[in-house]
XYZ file of C-alpha atoms in Angstrom:
527
model
C -15.359 135.626 28.651
C -15.697 135.280 24.923
C -16.504 132.026 23.029
C -15.239 131.824 19.664
C -17.506 129.224 17.760
C -21.627 129.577 18.665
C -24.343 127.156 16.916
C -27.177 128.959 15.683
C -30.668 126.943 16.739
C -32.893 130.003 16.915
C -32.978 132.879 14.758
C -35.459 135.830 14.530
C -35.928 137.446 11.248
C -37.825 140.817 10.980
C -37.110 142.531 7.492
C -38.827 145.670 5.544
C -36.322 144.692 2.427
C -36.720 140.902 1.557
C -34.070 140.808 -1.063
C -32.746 137.323 -0.362
C -35.107 136.609 2.433
C -36.196 133.229 1.253
C -32.494 132.164 0.308
C -31.416 132.587 3.810
C -34.656 130.808 5.415
C -34.284 127.910 3.303
C -30.470 127.596 4.489
C -31.360 128.010 8.076
C -33.922 125.468 8.102
C -31.840 122.898 6.196
C -29.533 123.296 9.323
C -32.560 122.742 11.641
C -32.783 126.331 12.816
C -36.176 127.308 14.672
C -37.068 130.598 12.772
C -38.918 133.207 14.560
C -40.517 135.964 12.723
C -43.031 138.644 12.329
C -45.653 140.114 10.089
C -44.797 140.466 6.280
C -41.388 138.431 6.982
C -43.158 135.619 8.643
C -46.059 135.441 5.811
C -43.201 135.246 3.303
C -41.370 132.857 4.536
C -44.463 130.628 5.054
C -45.572 131.018 1.969
C -42.265 129.731 0.603
C -42.998 126.206 2.751
C -40.518 127.136 5.333
C -41.591 126.097 9.008
C -41.665 129.504 10.815
C -43.234 130.316 14.378
C -44.846 133.720 14.493
C -43.248 135.873 17.149
C -46.742 136.570 18.978
C -47.164 132.592 19.103
C -43.564 132.350 20.640
C -44.235 135.364 23.324
C -47.975 134.549 24.034
C -48.766 138.103 23.275
C -50.601 139.372 20.077
C -49.012 142.196 17.907
C -50.957 145.500 19.017
C -51.390 149.126 18.723
C -51.515 148.668 15.042
C -47.642 146.616 15.151
C -45.603 148.944 17.241
C -45.730 146.759 20.019
C -44.825 143.023 18.818
C -40.951 142.225 19.837
C -40.925 144.292 22.603
C -41.039 141.286 24.997
C -38.775 139.894 27.996
C -38.900 136.631 25.989
C -37.616 138.126 22.760
C -34.735 140.315 24.370
C -34.272 138.514 27.505
C -33.490 135.312 24.696
C -31.266 137.808 23.055
C -29.310 139.569 25.570
C -28.585 136.680 27.958
C -25.254 135.925 28.291
C -24.874 131.882 28.126
C -21.623 131.741 30.786
C -23.778 133.494 33.347
C -25.523 131.421 35.636
C -27.697 134.245 36.638
C -28.745 134.832 33.097
C -29.091 131.212 31.961
C -30.916 130.756 35.346
C -33.310 133.520 34.700
C -34.022 131.961 31.163
C -34.683 128.598 32.602
C -36.995 130.204 35.494
C -38.989 132.088 32.949
C -39.416 129.665 29.716
C -36.761 131.996 27.634
C -35.129 130.003 25.015
C -31.854 131.670 23.534
C -31.920 133.511 20.307
C -28.451 132.975 18.352
C -29.297 135.460 15.260
C -30.704 138.567 14.435
C -31.572 139.266 11.020
C -33.524 142.680 10.738
C -33.204 145.919 8.540
C -35.195 148.814 9.391
C -38.532 150.374 8.450
C -37.897 152.862 5.621
C -37.435 155.968 7.120
C -34.886 157.376 4.883
C -36.668 156.391 1.780
C -40.164 157.719 2.871
C -38.927 161.202 4.220
C -37.325 161.147 0.276
C -40.200 160.461 -1.137
C -41.937 163.580 0.695
C -44.646 161.714 2.538
C -46.316 163.693 5.388
C -45.264 164.334 8.933
C -47.255 161.348 10.173
C -46.312 158.860 7.584
C -42.649 159.912 8.240
C -43.214 159.155 12.301
C -45.261 155.821 11.693
C -42.000 154.508 9.434
C -39.835 155.389 12.585
C -38.856 151.695 13.445
C -38.643 151.224 17.345
C -38.733 147.140 17.875
C -35.831 146.920 15.005
C -33.448 149.126 16.545
C -33.673 147.632 20.117
C -33.010 144.002 18.459
C -30.123 145.185 16.328
C -28.755 146.723 19.335
C -29.308 143.974 21.855
C -27.443 141.736 19.536
C -24.879 143.619 18.543
C -24.198 144.415 22.523
C -24.292 140.312 23.280
C -22.482 139.761 19.892
C -20.175 137.131 22.054
C -23.250 134.752 21.723
C -25.454 136.401 18.973
C -24.973 137.474 15.403
C -26.631 140.003 14.114
C -27.605 140.569 10.145
C -28.391 144.211 9.248
C -27.761 144.200 5.443
C -28.843 141.435 2.795
C -25.639 141.908 1.212
C -23.898 139.985 4.192
C -26.413 136.198 3.920
C -24.117 134.881 1.725
C -21.349 135.626 4.563
C -23.196 134.009 7.134
C -24.433 130.896 4.977
C -20.528 130.498 4.338
C -19.738 130.811 8.251
C -22.653 127.625 8.817
C -20.958 125.682 6.279
C -17.442 126.054 7.211
C -18.178 125.901 11.080
C -20.996 123.355 11.019
C -23.717 125.546 11.921
C -21.951 128.018 14.325
C -20.169 131.641 13.412
C -16.764 132.661 14.698
C -16.395 135.729 17.168
C -14.387 137.771 14.535
C -17.535 137.429 12.402
C -19.814 138.063 15.053
C -17.838 141.330 16.226
C -17.710 142.918 12.275
C -21.358 142.189 12.207
C -21.874 143.841 15.432
C -20.083 147.289 14.609
C -22.004 147.604 11.196
C -25.182 146.987 13.266
C -24.452 149.763 15.647
C -23.394 151.995 12.567
C -26.326 151.123 11.147
C -28.514 152.130 14.107
C -26.499 155.348 14.442
C -26.853 156.646 10.831
C -30.681 156.158 11.062
C -31.341 157.803 14.110
C -29.077 160.724 12.960
C -31.823 160.516 9.995
C -34.535 160.998 12.016
C -32.932 163.877 14.430
C -31.879 165.707 11.290
C -35.419 165.279 9.700
C -37.328 166.260 13.179
C -34.840 169.477 13.588
C -36.087 170.492 10.116
C -39.769 169.800 10.889
C -38.970 172.128 13.770
C -37.275 174.974 11.926
C -34.040 174.097 13.918
C -31.487 175.012 11.400
C -28.772 174.250 14.233
C -30.118 171.625 16.689
C -28.024 171.249 20.305
C -26.552 167.927 18.726
C -25.946 167.704 15.106
C -25.510 164.187 13.875
C -24.665 162.857 10.573
C -24.809 159.541 8.987
C -23.164 157.867 5.591
C -22.677 154.909 3.810
C -19.285 153.442 2.657
C -19.569 153.752 -1.321
C -16.277 153.653 -2.211
C -12.745 153.157 -0.571
C -10.278 155.105 -2.400
C -6.787 154.216 -3.427
C -5.842 157.682 -1.439
C -6.816 160.928 -0.668
C -5.122 164.574 -2.095
C -1.798 162.933 -1.973
C -0.536 159.243 -2.212
C 0.164 158.963 1.748
C -3.124 160.183 2.639
C -6.122 157.383 3.067
C -9.529 158.187 1.857
C -13.160 156.871 1.310
C -16.290 158.188 -0.341
C -19.323 157.900 1.837
C -23.011 158.991 0.480
C -25.859 160.489 2.849
C -28.831 159.254 0.852
C -29.662 162.677 0.045
C -30.796 162.691 -3.756
C -29.511 165.853 -5.006
C -28.092 164.823 -8.493
C -24.412 164.338 -8.630
C -21.656 162.247 -7.746
C -23.293 160.366 -5.351
C -25.854 159.315 -7.650
C -24.345 159.378 -10.737
C -23.609 156.224 -12.647
C -20.108 155.287 -13.994
C -20.467 154.069 -17.912
C -16.744 153.861 -18.022
C -13.025 154.779 -17.189
C -10.856 153.928 -14.260
C -11.826 153.784 -10.766
C -12.488 157.590 -9.730
C -9.968 159.198 -7.089
C -10.544 161.592 -4.082
C -9.522 164.631 -6.422
C -11.861 163.119 -9.289
C -14.842 163.516 -7.024
C -13.800 166.696 -5.554
C -13.284 168.330 -8.813
C -16.245 166.609 -10.586
C -18.441 168.046 -7.752
C -17.803 171.410 -8.122
C -18.111 171.352 -11.827
C -21.147 169.932 -11.934
C -22.619 172.314 -9.329
C -20.987 174.947 -11.376
C -22.764 174.206 -14.668
C -26.377 173.621 -13.092
C -26.254 177.699 -12.569
C -27.204 178.314 -16.419
C -30.337 177.598 -18.020
C -28.703 177.312 -21.351
C -26.570 174.928 -22.875
C -23.641 175.126 -20.756
C -19.813 173.757 -20.363
C -17.569 174.038 -17.147
C -14.193 173.138 -17.334
C -12.549 172.448 -13.934
C -9.099 172.126 -12.490
C -8.139 171.459 -9.068
C -11.820 172.894 -7.975
C -11.172 175.972 -9.576
C -13.217 176.431 -13.584
C -10.582 176.996 -16.214
C -13.077 177.658 -18.924
C -17.077 178.164 -18.517
C -19.576 178.771 -21.508
C -23.022 179.181 -22.532
C -23.867 178.273 -26.165
C -27.177 177.474 -28.326
C -25.909 173.684 -28.391
C -23.157 172.011 -26.033
C -20.968 172.191 -29.075
C -20.706 175.991 -28.805
C -20.379 175.905 -25.390
C -17.329 173.477 -25.255
C -15.584 175.506 -27.764
C -15.738 178.351 -26.104
C -14.825 177.207 -22.766
C -11.926 175.182 -23.766
C -10.533 178.625 -25.591
C -10.295 180.205 -22.065
C -7.549 178.465 -20.816
C -6.968 175.071 -23.073
C -3.394 174.739 -21.043
C -5.119 174.520 -18.149
C -8.178 172.252 -19.385
C -5.668 169.388 -20.071
C -6.117 166.893 -17.660
C -9.235 168.678 -16.324
C -12.979 167.925 -15.051
C -15.519 168.705 -18.092
C -19.319 168.996 -16.879
C -22.252 169.941 -19.085
C -26.233 170.641 -18.097
C -27.357 168.802 -21.777
C -27.700 165.537 -23.073
C -24.536 164.764 -24.410
C -24.308 164.450 -27.956
C -22.043 162.891 -30.745
C -20.720 166.341 -32.082
C -19.487 167.486 -28.566
C -18.128 163.911 -27.557
C -16.046 163.958 -30.615
C -14.371 167.017 -29.756
C -14.232 166.108 -26.447
C -12.308 163.067 -27.281
C -9.237 164.668 -28.570
C -8.412 166.374 -25.072
C -6.957 164.060 -22.243
C -9.680 164.847 -19.567
C -9.805 163.032 -16.436
C -13.888 162.896 -16.198
C -17.160 163.464 -18.024
C -20.267 164.086 -16.216
C -23.622 164.674 -17.838
C -27.312 164.101 -17.026
C -27.343 162.059 -20.181
C -25.495 161.168 -23.408
C -27.029 159.940 -26.539
C -25.596 156.414 -27.983
C -23.454 157.779 -30.550
C -21.649 160.351 -27.969
C -21.073 156.608 -25.840
C -19.466 155.268 -28.726
C -17.184 158.359 -28.926
C -16.241 158.567 -25.575
C -15.488 154.575 -25.278
C -12.547 154.848 -27.897
C -10.669 156.718 -24.615
C -10.744 153.513 -22.556
C -9.329 155.736 -19.323
C -11.906 158.407 -19.249
C -14.645 158.145 -16.625
C -17.831 159.071 -18.216
C -20.764 159.694 -15.631
C -24.127 160.190 -15.953
C -26.762 161.410 -13.380
C -29.767 161.379 -15.023
C -30.942 165.042 -14.333
C -29.016 168.410 -12.919
C -29.261 169.665 -9.211
C -30.907 173.107 -8.063
C -28.787 175.639 -7.588
C -31.324 177.319 -5.321
C -32.004 174.107 -3.238
C -31.249 174.458 0.488
C -28.697 172.276 2.013
C -25.597 172.073 4.375
C -21.792 172.098 3.834
C -19.953 170.447 6.300
C -16.185 171.341 6.675
C -14.214 169.583 9.546
C -11.562 171.377 12.035
C -9.607 170.377 14.432
C -11.892 169.159 17.479
C -15.143 170.188 15.540
C -17.229 170.867 12.266
C -17.782 174.002 10.988
C -21.250 173.600 9.014
C -23.185 176.157 6.997
C -26.017 176.252 4.896
C -25.116 175.729 0.645
C -24.131 178.870 -1.085
C -27.189 178.986 -2.890
C -27.719 182.607 -3.481
C -28.777 183.607 -6.686
C -28.588 187.506 -8.210
C -31.004 188.465 -10.833
C -31.090 191.823 -12.918
C -33.664 193.150 -10.426
C -30.939 192.662 -7.569
C -28.570 194.595 -9.303
C -27.614 198.533 -8.067
C -25.892 200.818 -10.522
C -23.642 202.912 -8.745
C -22.040 204.347 -11.857
C -22.690 207.498 -14.169
C -23.164 204.959 -17.051
C -25.305 202.274 -16.757
C -24.474 198.877 -18.473
C -25.947 197.887 -21.613
C -28.033 194.791 -21.940
C -25.284 192.672 -23.869
C -22.861 193.904 -20.658
C -25.672 192.949 -18.085
C -26.129 189.674 -19.330
C -22.428 189.255 -19.076
C -22.098 190.433 -15.669
C -24.683 188.213 -14.263
C -23.306 185.061 -16.241
C -19.498 186.086 -14.858
C -21.155 186.456 -11.217
C -22.358 183.452 -11.065
C -18.950 181.593 -12.624
C -17.349 183.718 -9.351
C -19.494 181.903 -7.161
C -17.270 178.990 -8.094
C -14.155 180.017 -8.267
C -11.792 180.233 -5.035
C -11.298 183.775 -3.209
C -9.856 185.993 -4.216
C -11.871 185.478 -7.199
C -12.116 187.529 -10.619
C -13.739 186.092 -13.621
C -13.653 187.938 -17.190
C -16.546 187.286 -19.371
C -17.853 188.200 -22.884
C -20.607 186.710 -24.923
C -21.579 184.251 -22.076
C -18.081 182.543 -21.925
C -15.440 183.475 -19.501
C -12.357 184.473 -21.023
C -9.981 185.111 -18.259
C -10.500 183.306 -14.361
C -8.031 184.580 -11.484
C -8.384 182.211 -8.468
C -7.532 181.557 -5.004
C -4.947 184.639 -4.806
C -3.886 186.259 -1.457
C -4.550 189.967 -3.192
C -7.754 190.502 -5.160
C -5.445 192.750 -7.398
C -3.270 190.001 -8.352
C -6.537 187.902 -9.082
C -7.063 190.381 -11.658
C -3.622 190.597 -13.249
C -3.413 186.844 -13.206
C -6.960 186.675 -14.909
C -5.701 188.951 -17.584
C -2.049 187.103 -18.215
C -3.640 184.338 -19.109
C -6.369 185.704 -21.187
C -3.117 187.233 -22.976
C -1.623 184.089 -23.503
C -4.541 182.247 -24.516
C -4.985 184.539 -27.429
C -1.386 184.636 -28.306
C -1.241 180.637 -28.631
C -4.523 180.917 -30.709
C -2.816 183.440 -33.082
C -5.494 186.301 -32.256
C -4.825 190.035 -32.507
C -5.879 190.921 -28.575
C -6.485 189.372 -25.618
C -10.317 188.234 -25.021
C -10.651 190.573 -21.799
C -11.041 193.640 -24.300
C -14.368 194.408 -24.396
C -15.093 192.288 -21.596
C -16.692 192.684 -18.170
C -15.288 191.661 -14.821
C -16.760 189.933 -11.791
C -15.664 189.702 -8.485
C -16.527 187.672 -5.861
C -16.113 189.946 -2.643
C -16.014 193.928 -2.965
C -12.797 195.664 -4.095
C -11.045 197.265 -1.172
C -8.997 199.433 -2.911
C -9.477 200.442 -6.718
C -6.227 198.857 -7.560
C -7.825 195.736 -8.639
C -10.597 197.376 -10.536
C -7.746 199.584 -12.567
C -6.215 196.420 -13.188
C -9.360 195.073 -14.944
C -9.938 198.373 -16.552
C -6.252 197.738 -18.268
C -7.267 194.648 -19.427
C -10.071 196.236 -21.572
C -13.392 195.398 -19.298
C -15.961 197.862 -19.926
C -18.113 197.117 -16.677
C -17.917 195.403 -13.520
C -19.868 193.555 -11.202
C -19.184 193.497 -7.320
C -20.958 192.955 -3.981
C -20.114 196.617 -2.562
C -19.761 197.113 1.036
C -16.020 197.923 1.183
C -15.390 201.649 3.386
C -13.711 202.798 0.230
C -16.833 202.152 -2.293
C -16.665 205.989 -3.278
C -13.001 205.860 -4.406
C -13.694 202.531 -6.500
C -16.656 204.118 -7.681
C -14.831 207.418 -8.710
C -11.971 205.224 -10.128
C -14.875 203.320 -12.318
C -16.408 206.789 -13.294
C -12.686 208.092 -14.450
C -12.596 204.926 -16.660
C -16.116 204.992 -18.175
C -16.967 202.055 -16.946
C -20.344 200.521 -15.966
C -20.481 199.030 -12.409
C -23.176 197.412 -10.162
C -23.650 196.327 -6.798
C -25.184 192.930 -5.780
C -25.275 193.489 -2.296
C -24.282 189.480 -2.408
C -20.729 188.135 -1.502
C -19.629 184.517 -2.614
C -16.478 183.877 -0.637
C -15.227 180.461 -1.507
C -12.488 178.552 0.320
């Protein structure tokens, strides 16, 4: 049996986040609700001149064990869990002097924030809430009769319910609160279990749990017939989840996906850098002496594809660069910051989304990447592998020059962020041709060269940018044909992981063409 309207006569309040606490307590007190509370919450309510009963006075048991035991008592949980329509329950309440509790207002010890601050093991353990989740889960289970609030954002709706229903809440409201309550305790436990597994060095524990908080319900997914939403995990890695949107339309599913790809790519570089992304693949990436230099050269790689793209940078956006960006139709600009003049230039593009993150992500930082498949999840560590000059093995008769080495390392870093099969041509710290997502590596080599030739023709240049460039491949060349296609495009040096059963054949082809080639020993497939 369910009862629609239930009066609130007694409430228990125990909150870590005291946002809106006094206003809520005053609203409850004005309706004659008897308030029970604990510790800091009770003190704040009392200091505001509102009548409140300490839980220890209600139960007849003092708080003990440094506050670990305070609400874990039959007089609390009995009052929450008792069904008011079961005579055996109400009889037990009468026999043991257990008053009903009709409202539970609890938010939990800040475990996630404590971990994010880098607290030590014991401090994190002490910030695992025990009584709070028990109160929340009990109230949510008995939502036929008890309302449970876990988020200060719901205080206003609660007071509106009380005003509408003369001090009562309706069942629909209580059910929505109950669902939200279980989601909160589930996410809380997920955070604890993930942290504990990390403390024990368990990269893949027997049960892997995830929690997320709804940031935004999106207009649709990749396509209009798909629904979508954006959830955040609480991870403070700088990027789309931490960014502030200064202007522009609401971000779409594809905007978010592409912007994340762009910002992660541009974080790879130490010098000022720009990445222009379209459909999660780069169409131009460049380093420069400054952002304007980097932007000009990144755009030159493929100005046609750059139309409607995402522009990411790893420095504070300045006015000169913003003025040039404003000339291009772009969907999103993301940067760690922007100066006032740059903001003013971009403000003229009303529909352009501008995101500021405050800082850059660390490309070497560990993390997990999760992809859903039918019936489960594929989970792997983030591709945080990075290749330095010392990691390279020269396998051809000719070693690369210093200039070639710099471009090879640049191209390989870009290739890490290009969908496989990936081929990246680069010269002077800028991409000059990119081939992505083809079923054969030789096709990626040819497509990148074709696009480079088209870009050169459109710019009125005499030869394609691939002439005198270097080429990076995200995985080994299974045959010499892909390398030969790059050689035909004019490359002088090659970087690839190596490891093919035909490496000797590929090396011989490179030597025959006078190319320098280095092996990295690290592959960067990206699907």
